[in-house]
mmCIF file of N, CA and C in Angstrom:
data_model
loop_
_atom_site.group_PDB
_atom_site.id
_atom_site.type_symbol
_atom_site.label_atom_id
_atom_site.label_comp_id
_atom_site.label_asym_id
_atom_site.label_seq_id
_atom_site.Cartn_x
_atom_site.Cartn_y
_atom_site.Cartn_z
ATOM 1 N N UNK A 8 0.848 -1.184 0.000
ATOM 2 C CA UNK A 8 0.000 0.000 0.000
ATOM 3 C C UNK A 8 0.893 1.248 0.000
ATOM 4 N N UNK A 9 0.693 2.177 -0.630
ATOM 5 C CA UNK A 9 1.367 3.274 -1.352
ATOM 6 C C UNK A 9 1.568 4.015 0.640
ATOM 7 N N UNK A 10 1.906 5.096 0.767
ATOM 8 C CA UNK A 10 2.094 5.685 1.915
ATOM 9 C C UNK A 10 1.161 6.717 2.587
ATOM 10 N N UNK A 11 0.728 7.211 1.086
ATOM 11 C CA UNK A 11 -0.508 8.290 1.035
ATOM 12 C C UNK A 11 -1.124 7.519 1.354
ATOM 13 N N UNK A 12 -1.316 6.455 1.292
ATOM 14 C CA UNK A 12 -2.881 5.491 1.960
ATOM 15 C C UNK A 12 -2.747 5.288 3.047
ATOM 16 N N UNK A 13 -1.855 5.110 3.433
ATOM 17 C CA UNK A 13 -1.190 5.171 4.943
ATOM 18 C C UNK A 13 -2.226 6.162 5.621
ATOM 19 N N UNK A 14 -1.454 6.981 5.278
ATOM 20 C CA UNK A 14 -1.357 8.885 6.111
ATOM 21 C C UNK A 14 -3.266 8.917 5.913
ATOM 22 N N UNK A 15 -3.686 9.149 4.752
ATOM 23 C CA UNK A 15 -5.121 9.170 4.436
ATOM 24 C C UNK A 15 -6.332 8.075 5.739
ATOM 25 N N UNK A 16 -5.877 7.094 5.596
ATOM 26 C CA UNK A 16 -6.445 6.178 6.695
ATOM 27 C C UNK A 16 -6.331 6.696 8.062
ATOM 28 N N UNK A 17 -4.937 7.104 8.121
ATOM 29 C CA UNK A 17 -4.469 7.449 9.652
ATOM 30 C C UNK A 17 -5.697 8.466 9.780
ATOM 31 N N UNK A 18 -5.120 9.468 9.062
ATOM 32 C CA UNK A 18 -5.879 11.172 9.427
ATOM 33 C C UNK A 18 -7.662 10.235 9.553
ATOM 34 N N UNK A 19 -8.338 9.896 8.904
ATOM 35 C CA UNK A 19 -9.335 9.285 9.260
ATOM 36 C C UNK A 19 -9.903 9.061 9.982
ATOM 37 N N UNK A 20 -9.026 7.880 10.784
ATOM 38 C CA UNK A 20 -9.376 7.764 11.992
ATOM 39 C C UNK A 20 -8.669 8.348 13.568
ATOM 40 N N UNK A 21 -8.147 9.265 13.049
ATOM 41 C CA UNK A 21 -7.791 10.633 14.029
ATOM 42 C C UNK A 21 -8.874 10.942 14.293
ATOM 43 N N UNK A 22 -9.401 11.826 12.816
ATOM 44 C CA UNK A 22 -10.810 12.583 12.890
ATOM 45 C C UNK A 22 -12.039 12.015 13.755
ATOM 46 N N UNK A 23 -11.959 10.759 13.024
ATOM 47 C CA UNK A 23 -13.276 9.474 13.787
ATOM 48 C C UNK A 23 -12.924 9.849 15.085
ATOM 49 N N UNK A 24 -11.504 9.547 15.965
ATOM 50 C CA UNK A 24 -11.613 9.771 17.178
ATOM 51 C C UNK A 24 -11.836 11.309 17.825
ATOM 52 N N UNK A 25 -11.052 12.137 17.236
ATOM 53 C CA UNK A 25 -11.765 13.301 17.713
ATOM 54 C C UNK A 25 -13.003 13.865 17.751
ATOM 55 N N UNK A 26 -14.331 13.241 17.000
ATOM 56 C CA UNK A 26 -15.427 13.288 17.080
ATOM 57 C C UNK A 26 -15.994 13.023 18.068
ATOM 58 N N UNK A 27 -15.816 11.721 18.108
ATOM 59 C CA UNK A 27 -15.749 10.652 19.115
ATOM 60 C C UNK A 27 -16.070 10.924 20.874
ATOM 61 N N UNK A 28 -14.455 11.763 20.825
ATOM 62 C CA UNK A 28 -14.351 12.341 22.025
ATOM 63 C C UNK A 28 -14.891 13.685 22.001
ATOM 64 N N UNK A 29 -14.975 14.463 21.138
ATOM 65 C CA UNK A 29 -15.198 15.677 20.998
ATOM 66 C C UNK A 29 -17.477 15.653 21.759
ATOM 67 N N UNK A 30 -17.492 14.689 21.045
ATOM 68 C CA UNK A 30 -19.292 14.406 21.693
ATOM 69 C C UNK A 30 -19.160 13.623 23.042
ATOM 70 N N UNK A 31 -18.528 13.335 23.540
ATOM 71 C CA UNK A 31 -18.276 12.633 24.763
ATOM 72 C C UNK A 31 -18.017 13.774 25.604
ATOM 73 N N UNK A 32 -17.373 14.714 25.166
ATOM 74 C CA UNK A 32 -16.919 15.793 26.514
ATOM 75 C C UNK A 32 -18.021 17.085 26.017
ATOM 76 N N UNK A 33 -18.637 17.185 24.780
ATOM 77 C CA UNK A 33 -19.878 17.960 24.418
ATOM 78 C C UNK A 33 -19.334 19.439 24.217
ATOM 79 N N UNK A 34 -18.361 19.303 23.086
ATOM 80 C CA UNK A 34 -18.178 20.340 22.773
ATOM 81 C C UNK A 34 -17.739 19.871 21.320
ATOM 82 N N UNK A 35 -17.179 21.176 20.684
ATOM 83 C CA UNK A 35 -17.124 20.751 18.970
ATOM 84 C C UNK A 35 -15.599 20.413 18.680
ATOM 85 N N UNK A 36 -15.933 19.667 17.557
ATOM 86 C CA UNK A 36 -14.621 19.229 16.921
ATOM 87 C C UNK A 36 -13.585 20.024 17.055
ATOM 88 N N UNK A 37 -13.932 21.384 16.450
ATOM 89 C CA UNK A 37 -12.975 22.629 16.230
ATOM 90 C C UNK A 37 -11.688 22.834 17.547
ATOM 91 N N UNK A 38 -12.412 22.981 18.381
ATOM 92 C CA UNK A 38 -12.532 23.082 20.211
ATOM 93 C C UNK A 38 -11.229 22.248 20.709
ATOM 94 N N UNK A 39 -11.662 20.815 20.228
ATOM 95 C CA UNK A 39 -10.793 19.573 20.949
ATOM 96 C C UNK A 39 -9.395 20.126 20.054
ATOM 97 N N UNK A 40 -8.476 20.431 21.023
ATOM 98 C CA UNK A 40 -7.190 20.297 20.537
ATOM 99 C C UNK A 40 -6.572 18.558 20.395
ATOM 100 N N UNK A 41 -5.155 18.753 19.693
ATOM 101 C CA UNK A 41 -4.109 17.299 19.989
ATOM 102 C C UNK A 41 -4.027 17.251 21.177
ATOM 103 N N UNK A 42 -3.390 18.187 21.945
ATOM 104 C CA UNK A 42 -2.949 18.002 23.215
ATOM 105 C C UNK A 42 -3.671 18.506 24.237
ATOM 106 N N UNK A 43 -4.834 19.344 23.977
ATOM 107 C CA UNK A 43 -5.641 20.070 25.278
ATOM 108 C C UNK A 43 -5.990 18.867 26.417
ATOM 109 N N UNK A 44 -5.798 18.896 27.665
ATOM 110 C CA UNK A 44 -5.669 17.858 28.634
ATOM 111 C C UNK A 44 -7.595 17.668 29.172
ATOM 112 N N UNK A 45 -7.680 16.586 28.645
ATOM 113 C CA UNK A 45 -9.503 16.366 28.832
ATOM 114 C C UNK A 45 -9.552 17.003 30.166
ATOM 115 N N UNK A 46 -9.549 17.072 31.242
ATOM 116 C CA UNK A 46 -9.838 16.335 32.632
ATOM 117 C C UNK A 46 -9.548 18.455 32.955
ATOM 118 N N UNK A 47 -8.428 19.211 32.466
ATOM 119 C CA UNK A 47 -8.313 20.229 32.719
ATOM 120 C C UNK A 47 -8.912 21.567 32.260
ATOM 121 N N UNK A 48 -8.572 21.348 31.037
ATOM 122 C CA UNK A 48 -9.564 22.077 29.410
ATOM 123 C C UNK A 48 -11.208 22.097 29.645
ATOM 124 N N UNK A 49 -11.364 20.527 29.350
ATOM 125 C CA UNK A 49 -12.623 20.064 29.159
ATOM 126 C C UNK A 49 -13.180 19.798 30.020
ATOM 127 N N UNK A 50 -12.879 19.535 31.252
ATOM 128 C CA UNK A 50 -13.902 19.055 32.514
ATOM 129 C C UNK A 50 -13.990 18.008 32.318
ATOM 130 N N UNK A 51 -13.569 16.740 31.672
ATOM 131 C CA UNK A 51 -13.632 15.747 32.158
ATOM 132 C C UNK A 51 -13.321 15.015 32.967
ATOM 133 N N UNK A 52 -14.231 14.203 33.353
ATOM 134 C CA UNK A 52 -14.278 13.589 34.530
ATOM 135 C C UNK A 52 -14.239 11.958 34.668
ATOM 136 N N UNK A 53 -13.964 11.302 35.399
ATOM 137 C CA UNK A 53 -13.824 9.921 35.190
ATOM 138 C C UNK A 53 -14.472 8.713 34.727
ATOM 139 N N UNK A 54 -16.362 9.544 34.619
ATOM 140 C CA UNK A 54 -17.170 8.635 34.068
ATOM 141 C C UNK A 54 -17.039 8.774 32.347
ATOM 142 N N UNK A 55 -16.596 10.158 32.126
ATOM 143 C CA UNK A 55 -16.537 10.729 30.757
ATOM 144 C C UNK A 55 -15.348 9.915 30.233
ATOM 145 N N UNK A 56 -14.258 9.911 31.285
ATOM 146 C CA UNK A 56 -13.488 9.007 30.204
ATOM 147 C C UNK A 56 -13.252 7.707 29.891
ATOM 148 N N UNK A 57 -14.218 7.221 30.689
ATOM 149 C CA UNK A 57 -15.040 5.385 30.780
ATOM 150 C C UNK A 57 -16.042 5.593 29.726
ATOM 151 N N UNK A 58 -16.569 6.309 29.677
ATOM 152 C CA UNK A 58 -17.521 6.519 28.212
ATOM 153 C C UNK A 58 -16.984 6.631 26.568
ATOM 154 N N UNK A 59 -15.755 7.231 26.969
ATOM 155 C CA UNK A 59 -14.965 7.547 25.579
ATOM 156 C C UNK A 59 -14.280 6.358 25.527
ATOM 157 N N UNK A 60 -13.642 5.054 26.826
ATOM 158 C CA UNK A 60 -13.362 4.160 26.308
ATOM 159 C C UNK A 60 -14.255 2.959 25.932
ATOM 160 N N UNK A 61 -15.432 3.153 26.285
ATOM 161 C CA UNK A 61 -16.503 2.525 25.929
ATOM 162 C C UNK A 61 -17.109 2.748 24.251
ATOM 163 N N UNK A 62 -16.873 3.934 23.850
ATOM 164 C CA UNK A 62 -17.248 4.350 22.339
ATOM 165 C C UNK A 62 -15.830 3.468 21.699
ATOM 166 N N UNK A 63 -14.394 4.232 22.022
ATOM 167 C CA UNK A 63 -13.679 3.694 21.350
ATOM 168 C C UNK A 63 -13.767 2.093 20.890
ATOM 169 N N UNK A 64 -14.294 1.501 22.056
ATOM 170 C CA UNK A 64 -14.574 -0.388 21.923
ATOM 171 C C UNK A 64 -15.379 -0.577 20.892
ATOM 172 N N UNK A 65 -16.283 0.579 20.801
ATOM 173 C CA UNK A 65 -17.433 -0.314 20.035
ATOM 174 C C UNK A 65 -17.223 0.339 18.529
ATOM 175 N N UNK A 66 -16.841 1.374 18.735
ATOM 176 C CA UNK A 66 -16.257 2.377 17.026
ATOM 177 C C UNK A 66 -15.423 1.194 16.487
ATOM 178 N N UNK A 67 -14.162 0.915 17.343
ATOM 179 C CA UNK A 67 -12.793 0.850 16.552
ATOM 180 C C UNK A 67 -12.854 -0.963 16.808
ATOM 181 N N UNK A 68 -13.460 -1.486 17.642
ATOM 182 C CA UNK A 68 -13.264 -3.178 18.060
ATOM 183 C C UNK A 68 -12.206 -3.131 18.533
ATOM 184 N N UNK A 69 -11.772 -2.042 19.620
ATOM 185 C CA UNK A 69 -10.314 -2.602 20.065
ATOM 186 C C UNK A 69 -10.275 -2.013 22.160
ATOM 187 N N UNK A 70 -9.974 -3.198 22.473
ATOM 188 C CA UNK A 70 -10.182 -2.798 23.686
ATOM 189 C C UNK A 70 -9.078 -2.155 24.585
ATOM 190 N N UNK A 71 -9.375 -1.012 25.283
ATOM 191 C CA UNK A 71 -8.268 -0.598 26.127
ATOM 192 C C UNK A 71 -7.871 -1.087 27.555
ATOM 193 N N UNK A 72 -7.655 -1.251 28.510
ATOM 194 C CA UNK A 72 -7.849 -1.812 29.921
ATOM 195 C C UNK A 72 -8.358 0.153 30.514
ATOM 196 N N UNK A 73 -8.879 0.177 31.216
ATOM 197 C CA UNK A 73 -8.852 0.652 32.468
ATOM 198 C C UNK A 73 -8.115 1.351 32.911
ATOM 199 N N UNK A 74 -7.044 0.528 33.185
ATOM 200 C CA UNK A 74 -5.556 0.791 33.873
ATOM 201 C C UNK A 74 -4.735 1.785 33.247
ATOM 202 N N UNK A 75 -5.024 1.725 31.723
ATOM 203 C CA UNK A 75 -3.820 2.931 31.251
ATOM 204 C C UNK A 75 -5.159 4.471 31.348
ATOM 205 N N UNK A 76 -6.494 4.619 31.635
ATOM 206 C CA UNK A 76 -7.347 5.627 31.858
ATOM 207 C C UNK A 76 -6.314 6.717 31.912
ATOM 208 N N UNK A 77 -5.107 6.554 33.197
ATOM 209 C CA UNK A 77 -4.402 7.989 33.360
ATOM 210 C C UNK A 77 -3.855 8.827 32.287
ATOM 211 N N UNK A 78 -3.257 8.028 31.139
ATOM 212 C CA UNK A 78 -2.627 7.611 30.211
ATOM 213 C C UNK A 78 -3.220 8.534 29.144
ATOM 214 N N UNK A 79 -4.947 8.917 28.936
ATOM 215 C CA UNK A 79 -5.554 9.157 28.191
ATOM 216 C C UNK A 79 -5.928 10.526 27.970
ATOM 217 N N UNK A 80 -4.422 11.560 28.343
ATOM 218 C CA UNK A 80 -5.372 13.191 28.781
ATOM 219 C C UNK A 80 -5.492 13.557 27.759
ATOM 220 N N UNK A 81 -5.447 13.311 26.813
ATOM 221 C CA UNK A 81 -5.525 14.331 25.431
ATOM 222 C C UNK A 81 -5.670 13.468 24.391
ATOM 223 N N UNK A 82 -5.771 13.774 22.834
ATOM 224 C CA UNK A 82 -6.274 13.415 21.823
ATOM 225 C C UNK A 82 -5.424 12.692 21.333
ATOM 226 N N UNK A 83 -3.629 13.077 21.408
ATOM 227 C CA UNK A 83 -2.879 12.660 20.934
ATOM 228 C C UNK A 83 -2.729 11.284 21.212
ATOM 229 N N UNK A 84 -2.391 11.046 22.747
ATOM 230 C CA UNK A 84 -1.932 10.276 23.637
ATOM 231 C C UNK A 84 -3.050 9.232 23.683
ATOM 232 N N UNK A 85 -4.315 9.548 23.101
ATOM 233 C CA UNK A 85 -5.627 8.884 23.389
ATOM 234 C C UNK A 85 -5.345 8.085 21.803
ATOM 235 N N UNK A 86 -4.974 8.541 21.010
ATOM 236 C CA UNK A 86 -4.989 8.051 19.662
ATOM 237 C C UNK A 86 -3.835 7.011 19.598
ATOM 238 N N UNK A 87 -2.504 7.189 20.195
ATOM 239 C CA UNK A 87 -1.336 6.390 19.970
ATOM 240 C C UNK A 87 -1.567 4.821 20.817
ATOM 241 N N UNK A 88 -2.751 5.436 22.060
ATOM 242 C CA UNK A 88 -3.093 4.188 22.807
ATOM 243 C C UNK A 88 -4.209 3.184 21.589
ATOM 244 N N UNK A 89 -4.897 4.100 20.876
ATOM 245 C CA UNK A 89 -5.933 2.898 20.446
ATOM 246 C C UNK A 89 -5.320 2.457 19.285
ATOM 247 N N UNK A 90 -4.094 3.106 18.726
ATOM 248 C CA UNK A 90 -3.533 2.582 17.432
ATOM 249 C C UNK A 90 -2.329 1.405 18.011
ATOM 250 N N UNK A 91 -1.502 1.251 18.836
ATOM 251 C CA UNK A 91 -1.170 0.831 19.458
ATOM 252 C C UNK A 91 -1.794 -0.994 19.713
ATOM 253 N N UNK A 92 -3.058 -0.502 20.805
ATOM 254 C CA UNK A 92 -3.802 -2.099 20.568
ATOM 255 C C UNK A 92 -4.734 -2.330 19.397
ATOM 256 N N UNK A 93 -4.846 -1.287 18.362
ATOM 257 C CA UNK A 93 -5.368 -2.341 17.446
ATOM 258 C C UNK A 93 -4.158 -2.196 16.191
ATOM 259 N N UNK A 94 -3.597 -2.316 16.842
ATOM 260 C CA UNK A 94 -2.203 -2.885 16.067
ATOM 261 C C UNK A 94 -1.838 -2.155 14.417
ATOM 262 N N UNK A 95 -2.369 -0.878 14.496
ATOM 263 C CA UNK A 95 -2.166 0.176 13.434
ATOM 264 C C UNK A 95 -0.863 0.784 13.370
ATOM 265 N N UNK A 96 0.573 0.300 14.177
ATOM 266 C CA UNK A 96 1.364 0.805 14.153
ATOM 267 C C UNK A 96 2.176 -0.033 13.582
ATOM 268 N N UNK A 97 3.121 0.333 12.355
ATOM 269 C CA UNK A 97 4.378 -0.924 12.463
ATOM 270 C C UNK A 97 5.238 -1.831 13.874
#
């Protein structure tokens, strides 16, 4: 697969996830930064981010534990975790 298909897929499901989360914490796409820290920025709170790993399960089929929750403050860090276990990374 060429590389642009790569990058094209990736950005994709970036977007998918920033939606994702972006309706989970109830504000707009525009809004959600890469790095803005959910929990500080956004007010999220711990059920909110059991909800966003609950969407991610059922969006992407890929499950996160729990345990890395701390792990998850921002968009970036939230994206490298779900690419990560569903095995989107070389």
């Amino acid at each position: 697969m060429p590389k642009e298909a790569d990058m094209s897929g990736e950005n994709e499901r970036y977007e998918q996830l920033r939606e994702i989360i972006a309706e989970v914490l109830e504000i707009e796409t525009d809004e959600l930064t890469d790095t803005g820290d959910f929990a500080e920025e956004y007010q999220a709170d711990s059920l909110r981010a059991i909800e966003i790993l609950a969407r991610i399960d059922k969006e992407f089929k890929v499950e996160i534990p729990q345990s890395e929750l701390p792990e998850l403050r921002n968009l970036k860090a939230t994206y490298e975790a779900v690419a990560r276990h569903a095995g989107w990374q070389d």
